Amino acid sequence: MSDFTFDQLESGKPVKLEKAGKSICVTRVGDEVFAIDDTCSHSEASLSEGEVSGFKIECWLHGAEFDLRTGEAITLPANIALATYPVRIDANSVTVEI
Ligand code: FES
């Protein structure tokens, strides 16, 4: 079963998905959809409440930025990468594969 329809996801507006015991931040950027761990690697903040610009998401709590494509921590104070998950887009359905 899919997690979202593609139309439900607004480009640049991340949403939080609870799946398989994990909290995942799902972000559409144009025609692509990315999934990374929702909890910032710096402290307990939900990245899906952060700001997206291009392929980056900024944690609202202390401003660390992560690359949505790779999970890489780009800006301090975070320096640990986040896990990423493959996303399957099939017609209008979007599935995060865990
Ligand atoms: S909790 Fe995200 S930068 Fe501190």
PDB file of N, CA and C and ligand atoms in Angstrom:
ATOM      1  N   MET A   1       0.843  -1.194   0.000  1.00  0.00           N
ATOM      2  CA  MET A   1       0.000   0.000   0.000  1.00  0.00           C
ATOM      3  C   MET A   1       0.883   1.250   0.000  1.00  0.00           C
ATOM      4  N   SER A   2       0.470   2.262  -0.716  1.00  0.00           N
ATOM      5  CA  SER A   2       1.297   3.468  -0.779  1.00  0.00           C
ATOM      6  C   SER A   2       1.117   4.307   0.487  1.00  0.00           C
ATOM      7  N   ASP A   3       2.074   5.192   0.735  1.00  0.00           N
ATOM      8  CA  ASP A   3       2.024   6.050   1.919  1.00  0.00           C
ATOM      9  C   ASP A   3       1.315   7.369   1.623  1.00  0.00           C
ATOM     10  N   PHE A   4       1.451   7.844   0.389  1.00  0.00           N
ATOM     11  CA  PHE A   4       0.833   9.113  -0.012  1.00  0.00           C
ATOM     12  C   PHE A   4       0.421   8.987  -1.473  1.00  0.00           C
ATOM     13  N   THR A   5      -0.451   9.889  -1.895  1.00  0.00           N
ATOM     14  CA  THR A   5      -0.546  10.115  -3.326  1.00  0.00           C
ATOM     15  C   THR A   5       0.415  11.259  -3.641  1.00  0.00           C
ATOM     16  N   PHE A   6       0.921  11.271  -4.845  1.00  0.00           N
ATOM     17  CA  PHE A   6       1.881  12.307  -5.229  1.00  0.00           C
ATOM     18  C   PHE A   6       1.260  13.698  -5.046  1.00  0.00           C
ATOM     19  N   ASP A   7      -0.015  13.812  -5.361  1.00  0.00           N
ATOM     20  CA  ASP A   7      -0.705  15.109  -5.259  1.00  0.00           C
ATOM     21  C   ASP A   7      -0.817  15.616  -3.827  1.00  0.00           C
ATOM     22  N   GLN A   8      -0.748  14.683  -2.869  1.00  0.00           N
ATOM     23  CA  GLN A   8      -0.830  15.093  -1.454  1.00  0.00           C
ATOM     24  C   GLN A   8       0.422  15.848  -1.025  1.00  0.00           C
ATOM     25  N   LEU A   9       1.530  15.610  -1.706  1.00  0.00           N
ATOM     26  CA  LEU A   9       2.807  16.194  -1.298  1.00  0.00           C
ATOM     27  C   LEU A   9       3.023  17.483  -2.066  1.00  0.00           C
ATOM     28  N   GLU A  10       3.248  18.537  -1.304  1.00  0.00           N
ATOM     29  CA  GLU A  10       3.468  19.839  -1.920  1.00  0.00           C
ATOM     30  C   GLU A  10       4.976  20.069  -1.971  1.00  0.00           C
ATOM     31  N   SER A  11       5.479  20.499  -3.088  1.00  0.00           N
ATOM     32  CA  SER A  11       6.919  20.685  -3.229  1.00  0.00           C
ATOM     33  C   SER A  11       7.452  21.647  -2.167  1.00  0.00           C
ATOM     34  N   GLY A  12       8.511  21.214  -1.459  1.00  0.00           N
ATOM     35  CA  GLY A  12       9.138  22.068  -0.446  1.00  0.00           C
ATOM     36  C   GLY A  12       8.439  22.073   0.903  1.00  0.00           C
ATOM     37  N   LYS A  13       7.379  21.234   1.046  1.00  0.00           N
ATOM     38  CA  LYS A  13       6.646  21.174   2.320  1.00  0.00           C
ATOM     39  C   LYS A  13       6.778  19.767   2.903  1.00  0.00           C
ATOM     40  N   PRO A  14       7.718  19.562   3.820  1.00  0.00           N
ATOM     41  CA  PRO A  14       7.947  18.213   4.340  1.00  0.00           C
ATOM     42  C   PRO A  14       6.795  17.718   5.211  1.00  0.00           C
ATOM     43  N   VAL A  15       6.599  16.431   5.212  1.00  0.00           N
ATOM     44  CA  VAL A  15       5.599  15.825   6.090  1.00  0.00           C
ATOM     45  C   VAL A  15       6.240  14.667   6.855  1.00  0.00           C
ATOM     46  N   LYS A  16       5.692  14.430   8.032  1.00  0.00           N
ATOM     47  CA  LYS A  16       6.221  13.358   8.884  1.00  0.00           C
ATOM     48  C   LYS A  16       5.424  12.085   8.646  1.00  0.00           C
ATOM     49  N   LEU A  17       6.131  10.998   8.478  1.00  0.00           N
ATOM     50  CA  LEU A  17       5.497   9.696   8.279  1.00  0.00           C
ATOM     51  C   LEU A  17       5.976   8.748   9.372  1.00  0.00           C
ATOM     52  N   GLU A  18       5.024   8.102  10.039  1.00  0.00           N
ATOM     53  CA  GLU A  18       5.385   7.057  11.005  1.00  0.00           C
ATOM     54  C   GLU A  18       5.224   5.725  10.285  1.00  0.00           C
ATOM     55  N   LYS A  19       6.324   4.998  10.186  1.00  0.00           N
ATOM     56  CA  LYS A  19       6.245   3.718   9.458  1.00  0.00           C
ATOM     57  C   LYS A  19       7.299   2.754  10.004  1.00  0.00           C
ATOM     58  N   ALA A  20       6.892   1.535  10.208  1.00  0.00           N
ATOM     59  CA  ALA A  20       7.794   0.484  10.686  1.00  0.00           C
ATOM     60  C   ALA A  20       8.559   0.914  11.936  1.00  0.00           C
ATOM     61  N   GLY A  21       7.865   1.647  12.831  1.00  0.00           N
ATOM     62  CA  GLY A  21       8.483   2.062  14.081  1.00  0.00           C
ATOM     63  C   GLY A  21       9.441   3.231  13.944  1.00  0.00           C
ATOM     64  N   LYS A  22       9.501   3.827  12.767  1.00  0.00           N
ATOM     65  CA  LYS A  22      10.402   4.968  12.557  1.00  0.00           C
ATOM     66  C   LYS A  22       9.613   6.222  12.236  1.00  0.00           C
ATOM     67  N   SER A  23      10.213   7.370  12.565  1.00  0.00           N
ATOM     68  CA  SER A  23       9.665   8.660  12.157  1.00  0.00           C
ATOM     69  C   SER A  23      10.499   9.149  10.982  1.00  0.00           C
ATOM     70  N   ILE A  24       9.823   9.403   9.889  1.00  0.00           N
ATOM     71  CA  ILE A  24      10.520   9.718   8.643  1.00  0.00           C
ATOM     72  C   ILE A  24      10.010  11.040   8.099  1.00  0.00           C
ATOM     73  N   CYS A  25      10.933  11.846   7.630  1.00  0.00           N
ATOM     74  CA  CYS A  25      10.599  13.136   7.034  1.00  0.00           C
ATOM     75  C   CYS A  25      10.552  12.942   5.514  1.00  0.00           C
ATOM     76  N   VAL A  26       9.384  13.159   4.942  1.00  0.00           N
ATOM     77  CA  VAL A  26       9.192  12.926   3.503  1.00  0.00           C
ATOM     78  C   VAL A  26       9.027  14.283   2.822  1.00  0.00           C
ATOM     79  N   THR A  27       9.851  14.530   1.827  1.00  0.00           N
ATOM     80  CA  THR A  27       9.841  15.845   1.179  1.00  0.00           C
ATOM     81  C   THR A  27       9.832  15.695  -0.335  1.00  0.00           C
ATOM     82  N   ARG A  28       8.881  16.351  -0.925  1.00  0.00           N
ATOM     83  CA  ARG A  28       8.863  16.421  -2.388  1.00  0.00           C
ATOM     84  C   ARG A  28       9.638  17.667  -2.823  1.00  0.00           C
ATOM     85  N   VAL A  29      10.505  17.476  -3.807  1.00  0.00           N
ATOM     86  CA  VAL A  29      11.189  18.609  -4.435  1.00  0.00           C
ATOM     87  C   VAL A  29      10.950  18.465  -5.928  1.00  0.00           C
ATOM     88  N   GLY A  30      10.074  19.270  -6.446  1.00  0.00           N
ATOM     89  CA  GLY A  30       9.719  19.145  -7.860  1.00  0.00           C
ATOM     90  C   GLY A  30       9.089  17.790  -8.129  1.00  0.00           C
ATOM     91  N   ASP A  31       9.687  17.024  -9.039  1.00  0.00           N
ATOM     92  CA  ASP A  31       9.146  15.714  -9.397  1.00  0.00           C
ATOM     93  C   ASP A  31       9.717  14.586  -8.550  1.00  0.00           C
ATOM     94  N   GLU A  32      10.620  14.919  -7.638  1.00  0.00           N
ATOM     95  CA  GLU A  32      11.276  13.885  -6.849  1.00  0.00           C
ATOM     96  C   GLU A  32      10.777  13.923  -5.404  1.00  0.00           C
ATOM     97  N   VAL A  33      10.884  12.773  -4.732  1.00  0.00           N
ATOM     98  CA  VAL A  33      10.480  12.697  -3.324  1.00  0.00           C
ATOM     99  C   VAL A  33      11.613  12.023  -2.551  1.00  0.00           C
ATOM    100  N   PHE A  34      11.962  12.619  -1.404  1.00  0.00           N
ATOM    101  CA  PHE A  34      13.061  12.119  -0.597  1.00  0.00           C
ATOM    102  C   PHE A  34      12.568  11.775   0.801  1.00  0.00           C
ATOM    103  N   ALA A  35      13.198  10.759   1.396  1.00  0.00           N
ATOM    104  CA  ALA A  35      12.822  10.336   2.745  1.00  0.00           C
ATOM    105  C   ALA A  35      14.087  10.213   3.581  1.00  0.00           C
ATOM    106  N   ILE A  36      14.114  10.953   4.700  1.00  0.00           N
ATOM    107  CA  ILE A  36      15.234  10.846   5.645  1.00  0.00           C
ATOM    108  C   ILE A  36      14.655  10.729   7.053  1.00  0.00           C
ATOM    109  N   ASP A  37      15.492  10.307   7.990  1.00  0.00           N
ATOM    110  CA  ASP A  37      15.040  10.244   9.387  1.00  0.00           C
ATOM    111  C   ASP A  37      14.488  11.602   9.806  1.00  0.00           C
ATOM    112  N   ASP A  38      13.400  11.571  10.560  1.00  0.00           N
ATOM    113  CA  ASP A  38      12.763  12.838  10.956  1.00  0.00           C
ATOM    114  C   ASP A  38      13.453  13.487  12.145  1.00  0.00           C
ATOM    115  N   THR A  39      14.120  12.710  12.959  1.00  0.00           N
ATOM    116  CA  THR A  39      14.729  13.291  14.168  1.00  0.00           C
ATOM    117  C   THR A  39      16.139  13.779  13.841  1.00  0.00           C
ATOM    118  N   CYS A  40      16.353  15.049  14.098  1.00  0.00           N
ATOM    119  CA  CYS A  40      17.658  15.667  13.859  1.00  0.00           C
ATOM    120  C   CYS A  40      18.746  14.870  14.582  1.00  0.00           C
ATOM    121  N   SER A  41      19.926  14.762  13.968  1.00  0.00           N
ATOM    122  CA  SER A  41      21.009  14.015  14.619  1.00  0.00           C
ATOM    123  C   SER A  41      21.707  14.851  15.694  1.00  0.00           C
ATOM    124  N   HIS A  42      21.323  16.103  15.849  1.00  0.00           N
ATOM    125  CA  HIS A  42      21.915  16.942  16.901  1.00  0.00           C
ATOM    126  C   HIS A  42      21.174  16.799  18.218  1.00  0.00           C
ATOM    127  N   SER A  43      19.851  16.855  18.170  1.00  0.00           N
ATOM    128  CA  SER A  43      19.055  16.709  19.384  1.00  0.00           C
ATOM    129  C   SER A  43      17.654  16.278  18.958  1.00  0.00           C
ATOM    130  N   GLU A  44      16.694  16.383  19.882  1.00  0.00           N
ATOM    131  CA  GLU A  44      15.361  15.855  19.613  1.00  0.00           C
ATOM    132  C   GLU A  44      14.471  16.882  18.914  1.00  0.00           C
ATOM    133  N   ALA A  45      14.690  17.138  17.657  1.00  0.00           N
ATOM    134  CA  ALA A  45      13.814  18.052  16.925  1.00  0.00           C
ATOM    135  C   ALA A  45      13.315  17.344  15.677  1.00  0.00           C
ATOM    136  N   SER A  46      12.089  17.667  15.314  1.00  0.00           N
ATOM    137  CA  SER A  46      11.464  17.035  14.157  1.00  0.00           C
ATOM    138  C   SER A  46      11.788  17.843  12.900  1.00  0.00           C
ATOM    139  N   LEU A  47      12.528  17.219  12.011  1.00  0.00           N
ATOM    140  CA  LEU A  47      12.959  17.954  10.806  1.00  0.00           C
ATOM    141  C   LEU A  47      11.802  18.324   9.889  1.00  0.00           C
ATOM    142  N   SER A  48      10.719  17.567   9.960  1.00  0.00           N
ATOM    143  CA  SER A  48       9.588  17.885   9.075  1.00  0.00           C
ATOM    144  C   SER A  48       8.944  19.223   9.439  1.00  0.00           C
ATOM    145  N   GLU A  49       9.357  19.802  10.576  1.00  0.00           N
ATOM    146  CA  GLU A  49       8.898  21.153  10.908  1.00  0.00           C
ATOM    147  C   GLU A  49       9.907  22.212  10.472  1.00  0.00           C
ATOM    148  N   GLY A  50      10.945  21.765   9.756  1.00  0.00           N
ATOM    149  CA  GLY A  50      11.988  22.698   9.319  1.00  0.00           C
ATOM    150  C   GLY A  50      11.703  23.291   7.948  1.00  0.00           C
ATOM    151  N   GLU A  51      12.652  24.091   7.498  1.00  0.00           N
ATOM    152  CA  GLU A  51      12.520  24.820   6.229  1.00  0.00           C
ATOM    153  C   GLU A  51      13.298  24.106   5.135  1.00  0.00           C
ATOM    154  N   VAL A  52      12.687  23.987   3.983  1.00  0.00           N
ATOM    155  CA  VAL A  52      13.353  23.381   2.834  1.00  0.00           C
ATOM    156  C   VAL A  52      13.777  24.477   1.867  1.00  0.00           C
ATOM    157  N   SER A  53      15.024  24.381   1.395  1.00  0.00           N
ATOM    158  CA  SER A  53      15.419  25.236   0.270  1.00  0.00           C
ATOM    159  C   SER A  53      16.241  24.383  -0.680  1.00  0.00           C
ATOM    160  N   GLY A  54      15.775  24.265  -1.898  1.00  0.00           N
ATOM    161  CA  GLY A  54      16.422  23.366  -2.855  1.00  0.00           C
ATOM    162  C   GLY A  54      16.386  21.944  -2.318  1.00  0.00           C
ATOM    163  N   PHE A  55      17.563  21.309  -2.249  1.00  0.00           N
ATOM    164  CA  PHE A  55      17.639  19.936  -1.742  1.00  0.00           C
ATOM    165  C   PHE A  55      18.090  19.896  -0.283  1.00  0.00           C
ATOM    166  N   LYS A  56      17.991  21.035   0.396  1.00  0.00           N
ATOM    167  CA  LYS A  56      18.412  21.085   1.798  1.00  0.00           C
ATOM    168  C   LYS A  56      17.214  21.286   2.714  1.00  0.00           C
ATOM    169  N   ILE A  57      17.341  20.716   3.919  1.00  0.00           N
ATOM    170  CA  ILE A  57      16.343  20.996   4.943  1.00  0.00           C
ATOM    171  C   ILE A  57      17.076  21.527   6.165  1.00  0.00           C
ATOM    172  N   GLU A  58      16.515  22.575   6.775  1.00  0.00           N
ATOM    173  CA  GLU A  58      17.146  23.197   7.926  1.00  0.00           C
ATOM    174  C   GLU A  58      16.357  22.874   9.185  1.00  0.00           C
ATOM    175  N   CYS A  59      17.049  22.376  10.189  1.00  0.00           N
ATOM    176  CA  CYS A  59      16.414  22.091  11.469  1.00  0.00           C
ATOM    177  C   CYS A  59      15.979  23.400  12.115  1.00  0.00           C
ATOM    178  N   TRP A  60      14.739  23.443  12.571  1.00  0.00           N
ATOM    179  CA  TRP A  60      14.199  24.683  13.143  1.00  0.00           C
ATOM    180  C   TRP A  60      14.806  25.010  14.495  1.00  0.00           C
ATOM    181  N   LEU A  61      15.412  23.988  15.164  1.00  0.00           N
ATOM    182  CA  LEU A  61      15.838  24.232  16.549  1.00  0.00           C
ATOM    183  C   LEU A  61      17.164  24.992  16.644  1.00  0.00           C
ATOM    184  N   HIS A  62      18.206  24.498  15.973  1.00  0.00           N
ATOM    185  CA  HIS A  62      19.504  25.206  16.039  1.00  0.00           C
ATOM    186  C   HIS A  62      20.093  25.462  14.653  1.00  0.00           C
ATOM    187  N   GLY A  63      19.347  25.189  13.622  1.00  0.00           N
ATOM    188  CA  GLY A  63      19.774  25.621  12.286  1.00  0.00           C
ATOM    189  C   GLY A  63      20.677  24.685  11.504  1.00  0.00           C
ATOM    190  N   ALA A  64      20.887  23.450  11.968  1.00  0.00           N
ATOM    191  CA  ALA A  64      21.685  22.517  11.165  1.00  0.00           C
ATOM    192  C   ALA A  64      20.960  22.225   9.850  1.00  0.00           C
ATOM    193  N   GLU A  65      21.741  22.060   8.779  1.00  0.00           N
ATOM    194  CA  GLU A  65      21.144  21.729   7.486  1.00  0.00           C
ATOM    195  C   GLU A  65      21.586  20.336   7.053  1.00  0.00           C
ATOM    196  N   PHE A  66      20.668  19.648   6.418  1.00  0.00           N
ATOM    197  CA  PHE A  66      20.927  18.305   5.901  1.00  0.00           C
ATOM    198  C   PHE A  66      20.578  18.245   4.423  1.00  0.00           C
ATOM    199  N   ASP A  67      21.311  17.404   3.708  1.00  0.00           N
ATOM    200  CA  ASP A  67      21.011  17.168   2.294  1.00  0.00           C
ATOM    201  C   ASP A  67      19.906  16.106   2.213  1.00  0.00           C
ATOM    202  N   LEU A  68      18.787  16.465   1.607  1.00  0.00           N
ATOM    203  CA  LEU A  68      17.653  15.537   1.523  1.00  0.00           C
ATOM    204  C   LEU A  68      17.985  14.302   0.683  1.00  0.00           C
ATOM    205  N   ARG A  69      18.932  14.446  -0.234  1.00  0.00           N
ATOM    206  CA  ARG A  69      19.257  13.337  -1.146  1.00  0.00           C
ATOM    207  C   ARG A  69      20.131  12.292  -0.483  1.00  0.00           C
ATOM    208  N   THR A  70      21.030  12.744   0.407  1.00  0.00           N
ATOM    209  CA  THR A  70      22.029  11.826   0.973  1.00  0.00           C
ATOM    210  C   THR A  70      21.936  11.691   2.490  1.00  0.00           C
ATOM    211  N   GLY A  71      21.224  12.600   3.154  1.00  0.00           N
ATOM    212  CA  GLY A  71      21.170  12.612   4.610  1.00  0.00           C
ATOM    213  C   GLY A  71      22.377  13.290   5.241  1.00  0.00           C
ATOM    214  N   GLU A  72      23.322  13.718   4.423  1.00  0.00           N
ATOM    215  CA  GLU A  72      24.553  14.323   4.936  1.00  0.00           C
ATOM    216  C   GLU A  72      24.257  15.576   5.763  1.00  0.00           C
ATOM    217  N   ALA A  73      24.964  15.702   6.885  1.00  0.00           N
ATOM    218  CA  ALA A  73      24.872  16.918   7.697  1.00  0.00           C
ATOM    219  C   ALA A  73      25.793  17.956   7.063  1.00  0.00           C
ATOM    220  N   ILE A  74      25.209  19.049   6.587  1.00  0.00           N
ATOM    221  CA  ILE A  74      25.979  20.041   5.829  1.00  0.00           C
ATOM    222  C   ILE A  74      26.470  21.163   6.748  1.00  0.00           C
ATOM    223  N   THR A  75      25.654  21.489   7.747  1.00  0.00           N
ATOM    224  CA  THR A  75      25.958  22.649   8.587  1.00  0.00           C
ATOM    225  C   THR A  75      25.913  22.255  10.057  1.00  0.00           C
ATOM    226  N   LEU A  76      26.887  22.722  10.828  1.00  0.00           N
ATOM    227  CA  LEU A  76      26.852  22.524  12.279  1.00  0.00           C
ATOM    228  C   LEU A  76      25.610  23.210  12.862  1.00  0.00           C
ATOM    229  N   PRO A  77      25.134  22.823  14.022  1.00  0.00           N
ATOM    230  CA  PRO A  77      25.780  21.953  14.996  1.00  0.00           C
ATOM    231  C   PRO A  77      25.612  20.443  14.762  1.00  0.00           C
ATOM    232  N   ALA A  78      24.908  20.024  13.746  1.00  0.00           N
ATOM    233  CA  ALA A  78      24.824  18.577  13.489  1.00  0.00           C
ATOM    234  C   ALA A  78      26.048  18.150  12.682  1.00  0.00           C
ATOM    235  N   ASN A  79      26.603  17.009  13.013  1.00  0.00           N
ATOM    236  CA  ASN A  79      27.709  16.504  12.196  1.00  0.00           C
ATOM    237  C   ASN A  79      27.581  15.012  11.925  1.00  0.00           C
ATOM    238  N   ILE A  80      26.420  14.465  12.212  1.00  0.00           N
ATOM    239  CA  ILE A  80      26.171  13.040  11.942  1.00  0.00           C
ATOM    240  C   ILE A  80      25.098  12.943  10.871  1.00  0.00           C
ATOM    241  N   ALA A  81      25.364  12.158   9.839  1.00  0.00           N
ATOM    242  CA  ALA A  81      24.405  12.011   8.744  1.00  0.00           C
ATOM    243  C   ALA A  81      23.150  11.277   9.226  1.00  0.00           C
ATOM    244  N   LEU A  82      22.053  11.547   8.568  1.00  0.00           N
ATOM    245  CA  LEU A  82      20.798  10.853   8.846  1.00  0.00           C
ATOM    246  C   LEU A  82      20.606   9.718   7.848  1.00  0.00           C
ATOM    247  N   ALA A  83      19.868   8.696   8.269  1.00  0.00           N
ATOM    248  CA  ALA A  83      19.556   7.605   7.349  1.00  0.00           C
ATOM    249  C   ALA A  83      18.588   8.120   6.276  1.00  0.00           C
ATOM    250  N   THR A  84      18.748   7.612   5.081  1.00  0.00           N
ATOM    251  CA  THR A  84      17.809   7.914   4.003  1.00  0.00           C
ATOM    252  C   THR A  84      17.113   6.614   3.602  1.00  0.00           C
ATOM    253  N   TYR A  85      15.966   6.748   2.981  1.00  0.00           N
ATOM    254  CA  TYR A  85      15.173   5.584   2.596  1.00  0.00           C
ATOM    255  C   TYR A  85      14.764   5.732   1.141  1.00  0.00           C
ATOM    256  N   PRO A  86      14.764   4.633   0.399  1.00  0.00           N
ATOM    257  CA  PRO A  86      14.328   4.717  -0.990  1.00  0.00           C
ATOM    258  C   PRO A  86      12.837   5.036  -1.086  1.00  0.00           C
ATOM    259  N   VAL A  87      12.492   5.813  -2.070  1.00  0.00           N
ATOM    260  CA  VAL A  87      11.092   6.189  -2.298  1.00  0.00           C
ATOM    261  C   VAL A  87      10.696   5.714  -3.683  1.00  0.00           C
ATOM    262  N   ARG A  88       9.591   5.005  -3.748  1.00  0.00           N
ATOM    263  CA  ARG A  88       9.085   4.525  -5.041  1.00  0.00           C
ATOM    264  C   ARG A  88       7.888   5.374  -5.451  1.00  0.00           C
ATOM    265  N   ILE A  89       7.982   5.936  -6.636  1.00  0.00           N
ATOM    266  CA  ILE A  89       6.855   6.706  -7.172  1.00  0.00           C
ATOM    267  C   ILE A  89       6.293   5.908  -8.336  1.00  0.00           C
ATOM    268  N   ASP A  90       5.022   5.591  -8.214  1.00  0.00           N
ATOM    269  CA  ASP A  90       4.397   4.723  -9.188  1.00  0.00           C
ATOM    270  C   ASP A  90       3.079   5.387  -9.590  1.00  0.00           C
ATOM    271  N   ALA A  91       3.055   5.943 -10.784  1.00  0.00           N
ATOM    272  CA  ALA A  91       1.908   6.750 -11.198  1.00  0.00           C
ATOM    273  C   ALA A  91       1.675   7.828 -10.145  1.00  0.00           C
ATOM    274  N   ASN A  92       0.532   7.772  -9.451  1.00  0.00           N
ATOM    275  CA  ASN A  92       0.258   8.813  -8.444  1.00  0.00           C
ATOM    276  C   ASN A  92       0.527   8.339  -7.021  1.00  0.00           C
ATOM    277  N   SER A  93       1.116   7.167  -6.858  1.00  0.00           N
ATOM    278  CA  SER A  93       1.328   6.704  -5.483  1.00  0.00           C
ATOM    279  C   SER A  93       2.801   6.752  -5.098  1.00  0.00           C
ATOM    280  N   VAL A  94       3.019   7.143  -3.846  1.00  0.00           N
ATOM    281  CA  VAL A  94       4.375   7.345  -3.320  1.00  0.00           C
ATOM    282  C   VAL A  94       4.556   6.411  -2.123  1.00  0.00           C
ATOM    283  N   THR A  95       5.600   5.594  -2.165  1.00  0.00           N
ATOM    284  CA  THR A  95       5.832   4.639  -1.091  1.00  0.00           C
ATOM    285  C   THR A  95       7.259   4.765  -0.593  1.00  0.00           C
ATOM    286  N   VAL A  96       7.409   4.915   0.713  1.00  0.00           N
ATOM    287  CA  VAL A  96       8.734   4.894   1.323  1.00  0.00           C
ATOM    288  C   VAL A  96       9.052   3.442   1.624  1.00  0.00           C
ATOM    289  N   GLU A  97      10.192   2.966   1.125  1.00  0.00           N
ATOM    290  CA  GLU A  97      10.516   1.557   1.278  1.00  0.00           C
ATOM    291  C   GLU A  97      11.459   1.362   2.450  1.00  0.00           C
ATOM    292  N   ILE A  98      10.942   0.645   3.437  1.00  0.00           N
ATOM    293  CA  ILE A  98      11.754   0.352   4.633  1.00  0.00           C
ATOM    294  C   ILE A  98      11.906  -1.153   4.739  1.00  0.00           C
TER     295      ILE A  98
HETATM  296  S1  FES B   1      18.252  19.816  17.184  1.00  0.00           S
HETATM  297 FE1  FES B   1      18.559  20.113  15.085  1.00  0.00          FE
HETATM  298  S2  FES B   1      20.204  21.497  15.007  1.00  0.00           S
HETATM  299 FE2  FES B   1      19.941  21.143  17.122  1.00  0.00          FE
END
